[in-house]
Amino acid sequence: MVASPSAARRTEAQPAVEPGPVGERLERPTGIGITVTAASGQTIVVEGDPIEGWFRIASGAVRLSKSTPDGRRQVIDFLIAGESFGISSEEHYGYTVEAIARTTLVRHSRARLEAAIEAQPELARRLFGIACADLQRARQHLLLLGRKSADEKLASFLLGLAARLGTRDGVQLPMSRQDMADYLGLTIETVSRTLTRLRRQGLIALRTPQQVVLLRPDRLRRIAEGS
Amino acid sequence: MVASPSAARRTEAQPAVEPGPVGERLERPTGIGITVTAASGQTIVVEGDPIEGWFRIASGAVRLSKSTPDGRRQVIDFLIAGESFGISSEEHYGYTVEAIARTTLVRHSRARLEAAIEAQPELARRLFGIACADLQRARQHLLLLGRKSADEKLASFLLGLAARLGTRDGVQLPMSRQDMADYLGLTIETVSRTLTRLRRQGLIALRTPQQVVLLRPDRLRRIAEGS
DNA sequence: CGCGCGCTTGACTAACTTCAAAGATGGTGG
DNA sequence: CCACCATCTTTGAAGTTAGTCAAGCGCGCG
C-alpha cells in the first residue's frame, strides 16, 4: 500500500518562477497583478513558503500536493485556467504547487487583496465561497481515498474531470499517470492496469494515453458510486 | 480494501434533535441560539439537508461523515466542545452529523449570522479563518488516507487527538473503534490489530479500550511521519 | 537511427480485508 | 447483588486487492 521511500519523484528543483513576457509593468492600481510563466514541471511555491499573495491561472494547469518526509506524495488538487490558489488566512502554504504544462499565472499581492476587501465587502463573501467550495471538493476526495476501490477511483476521476472541463464524452488528460496515481492514492501501475481494464470492458477508449473517450458514462457513474 | 456493502452501520435513524432542557427561550437578540441535546448515536443533520443555521458544540462530541450509496462510510472529522459546523456558503450539507456521546449543541439561525456579519465585518474574517483551518485539516487528512500505512495512520491519529485535547501523554478516546476505522480508511479489525502491535512494541498502553497512554510520543511521531 | 521517457504488462509479494469466533464490558432486570 | 444479554473489542486463519520488481513497448527528439 505504501510507496517505497525511493519513490521520491521531485525531479524538478528549478529556480522558481520568472517574470512573464508581460513583466512587472502590469503592477498597476487597476488590480491586475504580475503575470508570470512557468514551464511544465516547474515549482511555483513550496509547502511551508509564506503566503505573500494569491495566484490566478490564466492558462495551463498546475497540481497542488503534499509530501511525507520520505518523499511519498499526495496530490491535493489540479487547477486549470480560471482557478486560483493562495487565497487563505493561513500564514504559510500547506502544499506545493507545480506546473503540469506551460502555465501563465497572474500574481496578486496580499496587501492589495486586503485593501480590495475593505473597499468592497462583497468580495469577502466571494472568497469565503471559494474556500467553502474547496472544502467540499476536499471532503469528496476524502471519501474517494478512504473508501473507494481502484476501479471506483478511476471512474470517479474521469467523470469528475469531464464535468470540470465541460466536455461531454472525451477528456484530454493534462496530467501524467504518476500525477493521477498520486491524486488517487494508487501506484502508476495500478492506474495503468485499471484504465486497461475499463478499456477492455468497453467503458472507455484511449486514442492516445492522454486522450480518453468515455464510451459508457452511465456505467462509469454506477461504478464510481459503488457498483 | 473495500468494506462490503453489508457494512452499512447506520443503526440509528432517530427522530432528530429535540429542544434541550433550556428550550427555545434562549432565542433572544443577544445572539445566543437554541440549545438542543442529542443522545449518543443520534443523527443531527443528514447529508443533503438544507443548511438552515450553524451549530456550536457546548459539550459532548460529534462525527461528520459521508457515505457511498452502498453504505461504506468515511468519517470526515470529529468535533468536540467549542467547535462548530454548518458555517458554509453552500446550500446543503455535504455530510451527516451524528453525536458520539451525549451532546449539547447551540443552534444559530443563518439569518442572524448574516445580520451579525453586516453589523461587524470583522466576523466575516473569523468565518473565513475557520473555513481555511478546516480546509488545512482536510488536506492533511488526504495525505493520511492516500499515502500512509495503517501504523502511520494510527500514530498520526493518536498524536493529533492528544494535541487537540491538550493532553500531554494520555488520550480518552471519545469514539468507537468503528469510528476510528472509518476516519482512517481502515477496517475495525485492522485498527484493533494495529493498536495491539503499538502496545506490544511499548509505544502505547491501553488502560481500557478507550484510555490510551502515549508512552513514547517521540517514536510515535517518527512513525506518523514515515519511519 | 537510437536514445530516453512515459506507459503498459507480467509475475510475485505484502498489506489489508474478510470471515469467524472468542473475550471483555456494561447495562438491566430478576 | 448478581446473572444475563447485547455490544464492542480482540484475535486467528484465509482470501483479495493493490504494491513491488522487472521487463518490454512506443513515441518523439536529437
Coordinates of C-alpha atoms (C1' of nucleotides) in Angstrom, one line a residue:
Chain A
M1 CA 0.0 0.0 0.0
V2 CA 2.8 2.4 0.8
A3 CA 5.1 3.5 -1.9
S4 CA 8.7 2.9 -1.2
P5 CA 10.8 5.9 0.1
S6 CA 12.8 5.7 -3.0
A7 CA 9.6 6.8 -4.8
A8 CA 10.7 10.4 -4.4
R9 CA 9.9 11.9 -7.8
R10 CA 10.7 15.5 -7.4
T11 CA 13.0 15.5 -10.4
E12 CA 12.4 19.3 -10.5
A13 CA 14.1 21.7 -8.2
Q14 CA 14.1 24.6 -10.6
P15 CA 15.0 28.2 -9.8
A16 CA 11.3 29.3 -9.4
V17 CA 9.0 31.5 -11.4
E18 CA 10.4 34.1 -13.8
P19 CA 8.6 37.3 -14.7
G20 CA 6.5 36.6 -17.8
P21 CA 6.6 38.2 -21.2
V22 CA 4.3 41.0 -20.0
G23 CA 6.5 41.5 -17.0
E24 CA 6.0 43.6 -13.9
R25 CA 4.6 46.5 -15.8
L26 CA 1.1 45.2 -15.1
E27 CA 1.5 46.0 -11.4
R28 CA -0.9 48.9 -11.6
P29 CA -3.7 50.3 -9.4
T30 CA -6.2 48.6 -11.7
G31 CA -6.0 45.5 -9.6
I32 CA -4.3 43.5 -12.4
G33 CA -1.3 41.7 -11.0
I34 CA 2.1 40.5 -12.1
T35 CA 2.0 37.9 -14.9
V36 CA 4.5 35.1 -14.6
T37 CA 5.0 32.0 -16.7
A38 CA 6.2 28.5 -15.6
A39 CA 7.4 25.7 -17.8
S40 CA 5.9 22.2 -17.3
G41 CA 7.3 20.6 -14.2
Q42 CA 8.4 23.9 -12.7
T43 CA 7.8 24.6 -9.0
I44 CA 5.8 27.7 -8.2
V45 CA 5.5 27.6 -4.4
V46 CA 6.8 25.0 -1.9
E47 CA 4.9 23.7 1.1
G48 CA 5.9 25.9 4.0
D49 CA 6.6 29.0 2.0
P50 CA 5.0 32.2 3.4
I51 CA 1.8 33.1 1.6
E52 CA 2.6 36.5 0.1
G53 CA -0.2 36.8 -2.4
W54 CA -2.5 34.7 -4.5
F55 CA -2.3 33.4 -8.0
R56 CA -4.9 33.0 -10.7
I57 CA -4.1 30.7 -13.5
A58 CA -4.5 32.4 -16.9
S59 CA -3.6 29.4 -19.0
G60 CA -2.1 26.0 -18.4
A61 CA -2.6 23.8 -15.3
V62 CA -0.9 23.1 -12.0
R63 CA -1.0 20.5 -9.3
L64 CA -1.2 21.1 -5.6
S65 CA 0.5 18.4 -3.5
K66 CA 1.7 17.5 0.0
S67 CA 4.5 15.1 0.7
T68 CA 5.8 13.0 3.6
P69 CA 9.4 13.5 4.7
D70 CA 10.4 10.3 2.8
G71 CA 9.0 11.5 -0.5
R72 CA 5.6 9.9 -0.8
R73 CA 3.3 12.4 -2.4
Q74 CA -0.4 13.1 -2.3
V75 CA -1.8 15.3 -5.0
I76 CA -4.5 17.5 -3.4
D77 CA -5.9 19.0 -6.5
F78 CA -5.4 20.0 -10.1
L79 CA -6.2 23.6 -11.1
I80 CA -6.9 24.8 -14.6
A81 CA -7.3 28.2 -16.3
G82 CA -9.6 30.5 -14.3
E83 CA -8.9 28.8 -10.9
S84 CA -6.9 30.2 -8.0
F85 CA -4.7 29.2 -5.1
G86 CA -3.2 31.1 -2.2
I87 CA -6.5 32.5 -1.0
S88 CA -6.2 31.7 2.7
S89 CA -5.9 33.3 6.1
E90 CA -3.0 30.9 6.9
E91 CA 0.5 32.3 7.1
H92 CA 2.2 29.5 5.1
Y93 CA 1.3 27.3 2.2
G94 CA 0.3 23.8 3.3
Y95 CA 1.1 22.4 -0.1
T96 CA 3.5 22.6 -3.0
V97 CA 2.3 24.0 -6.4
E98 CA 3.9 22.8 -9.6
A99 CA 3.0 23.5 -13.3
I100 CA 2.0 20.3 -15.2
A101 CA 2.1 22.2 -18.5
R102 CA 3.4 25.5 -19.7
T103 CA 1.4 27.8 -17.5
T104 CA 0.7 31.5 -17.2
L105 CA -0.2 32.9 -13.8
V106 CA -1.3 36.3 -12.5
R107 CA 0.1 37.0 -9.1
H108 CA -1.7 39.5 -6.8
S109 CA -0.2 40.9 -3.6
R110 CA -1.9 40.0 -0.4
A111 CA -1.9 43.7 0.7
R112 CA -3.9 44.7 -2.3
L113 CA -6.4 41.9 -1.7
E114 CA -6.9 43.1 1.8
A115 CA -7.4 46.6 0.6
A116 CA -9.9 45.5 -2.0
I117 CA -11.9 43.7 0.7
E118 CA -12.1 46.9 2.7
A119 CA -13.3 48.7 -0.3
Q120 CA -16.0 46.2 -1.3
P121 CA -17.1 43.9 1.5
E122 CA -19.0 41.7 -1.1
L123 CA -15.5 40.4 -2.1
A124 CA -15.1 38.8 1.4
R125 CA -18.2 36.7 0.7
R126 CA -16.8 35.6 -2.7
L127 CA -13.5 34.4 -1.1
F128 CA -15.5 32.6 1.6
G129 CA -17.5 30.9 -1.1
I130 CA -14.3 29.8 -2.8
A131 CA -12.9 28.4 0.5
C132 CA -16.2 26.5 1.1
A133 CA -16.2 25.1 -2.4
D134 CA -12.6 23.9 -2.0
L135 CA -13.6 22.3 1.3
Q136 CA -16.4 20.5 -0.3
R137 CA -14.1 19.2 -3.0
A138 CA -11.5 18.1 -0.5
R139 CA -14.2 16.2 1.5
Q140 CA -15.4 14.4 -1.6
H141 CA -11.8 13.5 -2.2
L142 CA -11.6 12.0 1.3
L143 CA -14.4 9.6 0.6
L144 CA -12.7 8.6 -2.6
L145 CA -9.3 8.0 -0.9
G146 CA -10.7 6.3 2.1
R147 CA -13.4 4.1 0.8
K148 CA -13.2 3.5 -2.9
S149 CA -11.6 0.7 -4.9
A150 CA -9.2 1.4 -7.8
D151 CA -12.0 1.0 -10.4
E152 CA -14.2 3.3 -8.5
K153 CA -11.4 5.9 -8.1
L154 CA -10.6 5.9 -11.8
A155 CA -14.3 6.1 -12.8
S156 CA -14.9 9.0 -10.4
F157 CA -11.8 10.8 -11.5
L158 CA -12.6 10.6 -15.2
L159 CA -16.2 11.6 -14.8
G160 CA -15.2 14.5 -12.5
L161 CA -12.6 15.7 -14.9
A162 CA -15.0 15.5 -17.9
A163 CA -17.6 17.6 -15.9
R164 CA -14.9 20.1 -14.9
L165 CA -13.5 20.5 -18.4
G166 CA -17.1 20.8 -19.7
T167 CA -16.6 18.0 -22.3
R168 CA -19.4 15.6 -22.9
D169 CA -17.7 12.3 -23.7
G170 CA -14.0 12.9 -24.2
V171 CA -11.2 14.0 -21.9
Q172 CA -7.8 15.4 -22.7
L173 CA -5.8 14.5 -19.6
P174 CA -3.5 17.3 -18.7
M175 CA -1.5 15.3 -16.2
S176 CA 0.7 12.2 -16.3
R177 CA -0.1 8.7 -15.0
Q178 CA 2.1 9.4 -12.0
D179 CA 0.1 12.5 -11.1
M180 CA -3.2 10.6 -11.5
A181 CA -1.8 7.9 -9.2
D182 CA -0.7 10.4 -6.6
Y183 CA -4.1 12.1 -6.7
L184 CA -6.0 8.7 -6.3
G185 CA -3.7 7.2 -3.7
L186 CA -2.6 4.4 -6.1
T187 CA 0.6 3.5 -7.9
I188 CA 1.2 4.3 -11.5
E189 CA 1.0 0.6 -12.4
T190 CA -2.5 0.2 -10.8
V191 CA -3.7 3.3 -12.7
S192 CA -2.4 1.9 -15.9
R193 CA -3.9 -1.6 -15.3
T194 CA -7.2 -0.2 -14.2
L195 CA -7.5 2.0 -17.3
T196 CA -6.7 -1.1 -19.4
R197 CA -9.5 -3.0 -17.6
L198 CA -12.0 -0.2 -18.2
R199 CA -11.0 -0.2 -21.9
R200 CA -11.3 -3.9 -22.3
Q201 CA -14.8 -3.7 -20.7
G202 CA -15.7 -1.2 -23.4
L203 CA -16.3 1.6 -20.9
I204 CA -13.6 3.9 -22.2
A205 CA -11.3 4.2 -25.2
L206 CA -7.8 5.5 -25.3
R207 CA -7.0 7.3 -28.5
T208 CA -3.6 8.2 -27.1
P209 CA -2.6 7.7 -23.4
Q210 CA -3.8 11.3 -22.7
Q211 CA -7.0 11.2 -24.9
V212 CA -9.7 9.3 -23.1
V213 CA -13.2 8.8 -24.5
L214 CA -16.0 8.0 -22.1
L215 CA -17.9 5.4 -24.1
R216 CA -20.4 4.5 -21.3
P217 CA -20.7 7.4 -18.9
D218 CA -23.8 5.7 -17.4
R219 CA -21.9 2.6 -16.4
L220 CA -18.9 4.6 -15.3
R221 CA -21.2 6.5 -13.0
R222 CA -22.6 3.3 -11.5
I223 CA -19.0 2.1 -10.9
A224 CA -18.0 5.5 -9.4
E225 CA -20.7 5.4 -6.8
G226 CA -20.1 1.7 -5.9
S227 CA -21.4 -0.8 -8.4
Chain B
M1 CA -9.7 -2.8 0.6
V2 CA -13.4 -2.0 0.2
A3 CA -15.7 -2.8 3.0
S4 CA -18.6 -5.0 1.9
P5 CA -21.9 -3.3 1.2
S6 CA -23.4 -5.1 4.2
A7 CA -21.2 -2.9 6.3
A8 CA -23.9 -0.3 6.5
R9 CA -23.9 0.6 10.1
R10 CA -26.4 3.3 10.5
T11 CA -28.2 1.5 13.3
E12 CA -29.7 4.9 14.2
A13 CA -32.5 6.6 12.3
Q14 CA -33.9 8.5 15.2
P15 CA -36.4 11.4 15.1
A16 CA -33.7 14.1 15.1
V17 CA -32.8 16.6 17.7
E18 CA -35.2 17.6 20.4
P19 CA -35.3 21.0 22.2
G20 CA -32.9 20.8 25.1
P21 CA -33.7 21.5 28.8
V22 CA -33.3 25.2 28.3
G23 CA -35.6 25.2 25.3
E24 CA -36.4 27.9 22.8
R25 CA -36.5 30.6 25.4
L26 CA -32.9 31.4 24.7
E27 CA -33.7 32.6 21.2
R28 CA -33.1 36.2 22.0
P29 CA -31.5 39.2 20.3
T30 CA -28.4 38.6 22.3
G31 CA -27.1 36.2 19.7
I32 CA -27.4 33.2 21.9
G33 CA -29.1 30.4 20.0
I34 CA -31.4 27.5 20.7
T35 CA -29.9 24.8 22.9
V36 CA -30.6 21.3 21.9
T37 CA -29.3 18.0 23.2
A38 CA -28.6 14.7 21.4
A39 CA -28.1 11.2 22.8
S40 CA -25.1 9.2 21.7
G41 CA -25.6 7.8 18.3
Q42 CA -28.4 10.3 17.4
T43 CA -28.4 11.9 14.0
I44 CA -28.3 15.7 14.0
V45 CA -28.2 16.5 10.3
V46 CA -28.1 14.3 7.2
E47 CA -26.0 14.7 4.1
G48 CA -28.2 16.7 1.6
D49 CA -30.2 18.6 4.3
P50 CA -30.6 22.3 3.6
I51 CA -28.2 24.3 5.8
E52 CA -30.6 26.4 7.9
G53 CA -28.1 27.6 10.5
W54 CA -24.9 26.6 12.2
F55 CA -24.3 24.6 15.4
R56 CA -21.7 25.1 18.1
I57 CA -21.0 22.2 20.4
A58 CA -21.4 23.1 24.0
S59 CA -20.5 19.7 25.4
G60 CA -20.0 16.2 24.1
A61 CA -18.7 15.3 20.6
V62 CA -20.0 14.6 17.1
R63 CA -18.7 13.0 14.0
L64 CA -19.1 14.3 10.4
S65 CA -19.2 11.6 7.7
K66 CA -20.0 10.9 4.1
S67 CA -21.3 7.7 2.7
T68 CA -21.4 5.8 -0.6
P69 CA -24.9 4.6 -1.7
D70 CA -24.0 1.1 -0.6
G71 CA -23.2 2.2 2.9
R72 CA -19.5 2.5 3.1
R73 CA -18.7 5.4 5.3
Q74 CA -15.9 7.9 5.5
V75 CA -15.6 10.0 8.7
I76 CA -14.6 13.5 7.7
D77 CA -13.9 14.8 11.2
F78 CA -14.7 14.6 14.8
L79 CA -15.8 17.8 16.6
I80 CA -15.6 18.5 20.3
A81 CA -16.8 21.1 22.7
G82 CA -16.2 24.6 21.4
E83 CA -16.1 23.6 17.7
S84 CA -18.7 24.3 15.1
F85 CA -20.3 23.0 11.9
G86 CA -22.7 24.4 9.3
I87 CA -20.7 27.5 8.7
S88 CA -20.7 27.5 4.9
S89 CA -21.9 29.3 1.8
E90 CA -23.2 26.1 0.4
E91 CA -27.0 25.5 0.3
H92 CA -26.9 21.9 1.6
Y93 CA -24.9 19.8 4.0
G94 CA -22.3 17.7 2.3
Y95 CA -22.0 15.4 5.3
T96 CA -24.0 13.7 8.0
V97 CA -23.5 14.8 11.6
E98 CA -24.1 12.3 14.5
A99 CA -23.5 12.5 18.2
I100 CA -20.8 10.1 19.5
A101 CA -21.7 10.9 23.1
R102 CA -24.4 12.7 24.9
T103 CA -24.1 16.2 23.3
T104 CA -25.4 19.6 23.8
L105 CA -25.4 22.0 20.9
V106 CA -26.4 25.6 20.4
R107 CA -28.1 26.3 17.1
H108 CA -28.0 29.7 15.5
S109 CA -30.1 30.8 12.6
R110 CA -28.4 31.6 9.3
A111 CA -30.3 34.9 9.1
R112 CA -28.9 36.1 12.3
L113 CA -25.4 35.2 11.3
E114 CA -25.8 37.1 8.1
A115 CA -27.1 40.1 10.1
A116 CA -24.2 39.9 12.5
I117 CA -21.7 39.9 9.6
E118 CA -23.4 43.1 8.4
A119 CA -23.0 44.7 11.8
Q120 CA -19.4 43.7 12.4
P121 CA -17.4 42.9 9.2
E122 CA -14.6 41.5 11.4
L123 CA -16.8 38.5 11.9
A124 CA -16.5 37.6 8.2
R125 CA -12.8 37.3 8.6
R126 CA -13.3 35.0 11.5
L127 CA -15.5 32.7 9.5
F128 CA -13.1 32.7 6.6
G129 CA -10.4 31.7 9.0
I130 CA -12.5 28.8 10.3
A131 CA -13.0 27.6 6.7
C132 CA -9.3 27.9 5.9
A133 CA -8.4 25.9 9.0
D134 CA -11.0 23.2 8.1
L135 CA -9.5 23.1 4.7
Q136 CA -6.0 22.7 6.0
R137 CA -7.2 19.8 8.3
A138 CA -9.0 18.1 5.4
R139 CA -5.9 18.3 3.2
Q140 CA -3.7 16.8 5.9
H141 CA -6.3 14.1 6.1
L142 CA -5.9 13.5 2.4
L143 CA -2.2 12.8 2.8
L144 CA -3.0 10.4 5.6
L145 CA -5.7 8.5 3.7
G146 CA -3.8 8.4 0.4
R147 CA -0.3 7.7 1.4
K148 CA 0.1 6.3 4.9
S149 CA 0.3 2.8 6.2
A150 CA -2.0 1.5 9.0
D151 CA 0.7 2.1 11.6
E152 CA 1.4 5.6 10.4
K153 CA -2.4 6.3 10.3
L154 CA -2.9 5.2 13.9
A155 CA 0.2 7.1 15.2
S156 CA -0.9 10.3 13.4
F157 CA -4.4 9.9 14.7
L158 CA -3.3 9.4 18.4
L159 CA -0.8 12.3 18.3
G160 CA -3.3 14.6 16.6
L161 CA -6.0 13.8 19.1
A162 CA -3.7 14.3 22.1
A163 CA -2.6 17.7 20.7
R164 CA -6.3 18.6 20.1
L165 CA -7.5 17.6 23.5
G166 CA -4.5 19.3 25.1
T167 CA -3.4 16.2 27.0
R168 CA 0.3 15.5 27.2
D169 CA 0.6 11.8 27.3
G170 CA -2.9 10.3 27.7
V171 CA -5.9 10.3 25.5
Q172 CA -9.5 9.5 26.4
L173 CA -10.9 8.3 23.0
P174 CA -14.4 9.7 22.6
M175 CA -15.2 7.5 19.6
S176 CA -15.5 3.7 18.9
R177 CA -13.1 1.6 17.0
Q178 CA -15.5 1.6 14.1
D179 CA -15.5 5.4 14.0
M180 CA -11.7 5.4 14.1
A181 CA -11.6 2.8 11.3
D182 CA -14.0 5.0 9.2
Y183 CA -11.9 8.1 9.8
L184 CA -8.6 6.3 8.9
G185 CA -9.9 4.4 5.9
L186 CA -9.3 1.0 7.5
T187 CA -11.4 -1.8 9.0
I188 CA -12.2 -2.1 12.6
E189 CA -10.0 -5.3 12.8
T190 CA -7.0 -3.5 11.3
V191 CA -7.4 -0.7 13.8
S192 CA -7.6 -3.2 16.7
R193 CA -4.6 -5.2 15.5
T194 CA -2.5 -2.1 14.9
L195 CA -3.2 -0.8 18.4
T196 CA -2.2 -4.1 19.8
R197 CA 1.0 -4.0 17.8
L198 CA 1.8 -0.5 19.0
R199 CA 1.1 -1.7 22.6
R200 CA 3.3 -4.8 22.2
Q201 CA 6.1 -2.5 21.0
G202 CA 5.8 -0.5 24.1
L203 CA 4.7 2.7 22.3
I204 CA 1.3 3.0 23.9
A205 CA -0.6 1.5 26.8
L206 CA -4.4 0.7 26.9
R207 CA -5.8 1.1 30.4
T208 CA -9.2 0.4 28.9
P209 CA -10.0 0.2 25.2
Q210 CA -10.8 4.0 25.3
Q211 CA -8.0 5.1 27.6
V212 CA -4.7 5.3 25.6
V213 CA -1.4 6.4 27.1
L214 CA 1.2 7.6 24.8
L215 CA 4.4 6.0 26.3
R216 CA 6.8 7.1 23.5
P217 CA 5.4 10.2 21.8
D218 CA 8.8 10.7 20.1
R219 CA 8.8 7.3 18.5
L220 CA 5.1 7.7 17.6
R221 CA 6.0 10.9 15.8
R222 CA 8.7 9.3 13.8
I223 CA 6.2 6.6 12.8
A224 CA 3.5 9.1 12.0
E225 CA 5.8 10.9 9.6
G226 CA 7.1 7.8 7.9
S227 CA 9.7 5.9 9.9
Chain C
dC1 C1' 18.8 5.7 -36.1
dG2 C1' 18.8 5.1 -31.5
dC3 C1' 18.2 7.1 -27.0
dG4 C1' 15.2 8.5 -23.3
dC5 C1' 11.0 8.8 -21.2
dG6 C1' 6.4 7.6 -20.2
dC7 C1' 3.2 3.9 -20.4
dT8 C1' 1.9 -0.9 -20.2
dT9 C1' 2.2 -5.6 -18.9
dG10 C1' 3.6 -9.8 -16.2
dA11 C1' 4.9 -12.5 -12.1
dC12 C1' 5.2 -12.4 -7.5
dT13 C1' 4.6 -10.3 -2.7
dA14 C1' 2.7 -7.8 1.1
dA15 C1' -0.7 -5.3 3.4
dC16 C1' -5.1 -5.1 4.5
dT17 C1' -9.7 -7.2 4.4
dT18 C1' -13.0 -10.8 5.2
dC19 C1' -15.0 -14.3 7.7
dA20 C1' -15.3 -16.5 12.1
dA21 C1' -15.2 -16.9 16.9
dA22 C1' -13.7 -15.9 21.4
dG23 C1' -13.0 -12.5 25.2
dA24 C1' -14.4 -8.0 27.7
dT25 C1' -17.7 -4.7 29.2
dG26 C1' -21.7 -2.5 30.8
dG27 C1' -26.4 -2.0 31.5
dT28 C1' -30.9 -4.2 33.0
dG29 C1' -33.9 -6.8 35.4
dG30 C1' -34.9 -10.5 38.4
Chain D
dC1 C1' -26.4 -8.1 44.3
dC2 C1' -25.7 -10.8 40.7
dA3 C1' -26.7 -13.1 36.3
dC4 C1' -27.7 -12.5 31.7
dC5 C1' -27.7 -10.4 27.3
dA6 C1' -26.2 -7.2 23.8
dT7 C1' -22.5 -4.7 22.2
dC8 C1' -17.8 -3.7 21.5
dT9 C1' -13.1 -5.3 21.1
dT10 C1' -9.6 -8.6 20.2
dT11 C1' -7.6 -12.5 17.9
dG12 C1' -7.0 -16.1 14.4
dA13 C1' -6.9 -18.0 9.6
dA14 C1' -7.7 -17.5 4.9
dG15 C1' -8.6 -14.5 0.9
dT16 C1' -8.0 -10.2 -2.2
dT17 C1' -6.5 -6.1 -3.7
dA18 C1' -3.1 -3.3 -4.7
dG19 C1' 2.0 -2.9 -4.4
dT20 C1' 6.7 -4.2 -5.9
dC21 C1' 10.0 -5.6 -9.0
dA22 C1' 11.2 -6.3 -13.7
dA23 C1' 10.9 -6.1 -18.5
dG24 C1' 9.0 -4.7 -22.9
dC25 C1' 6.6 -1.3 -25.9
dG26 C1' 6.0 3.0 -28.5
dC27 C1' 6.7 7.6 -29.5
dG28 C1' 9.2 11.9 -30.0
dC29 C1' 13.5 14.2 -30.3
dG30 C1' 18.2 14.8 -31.0

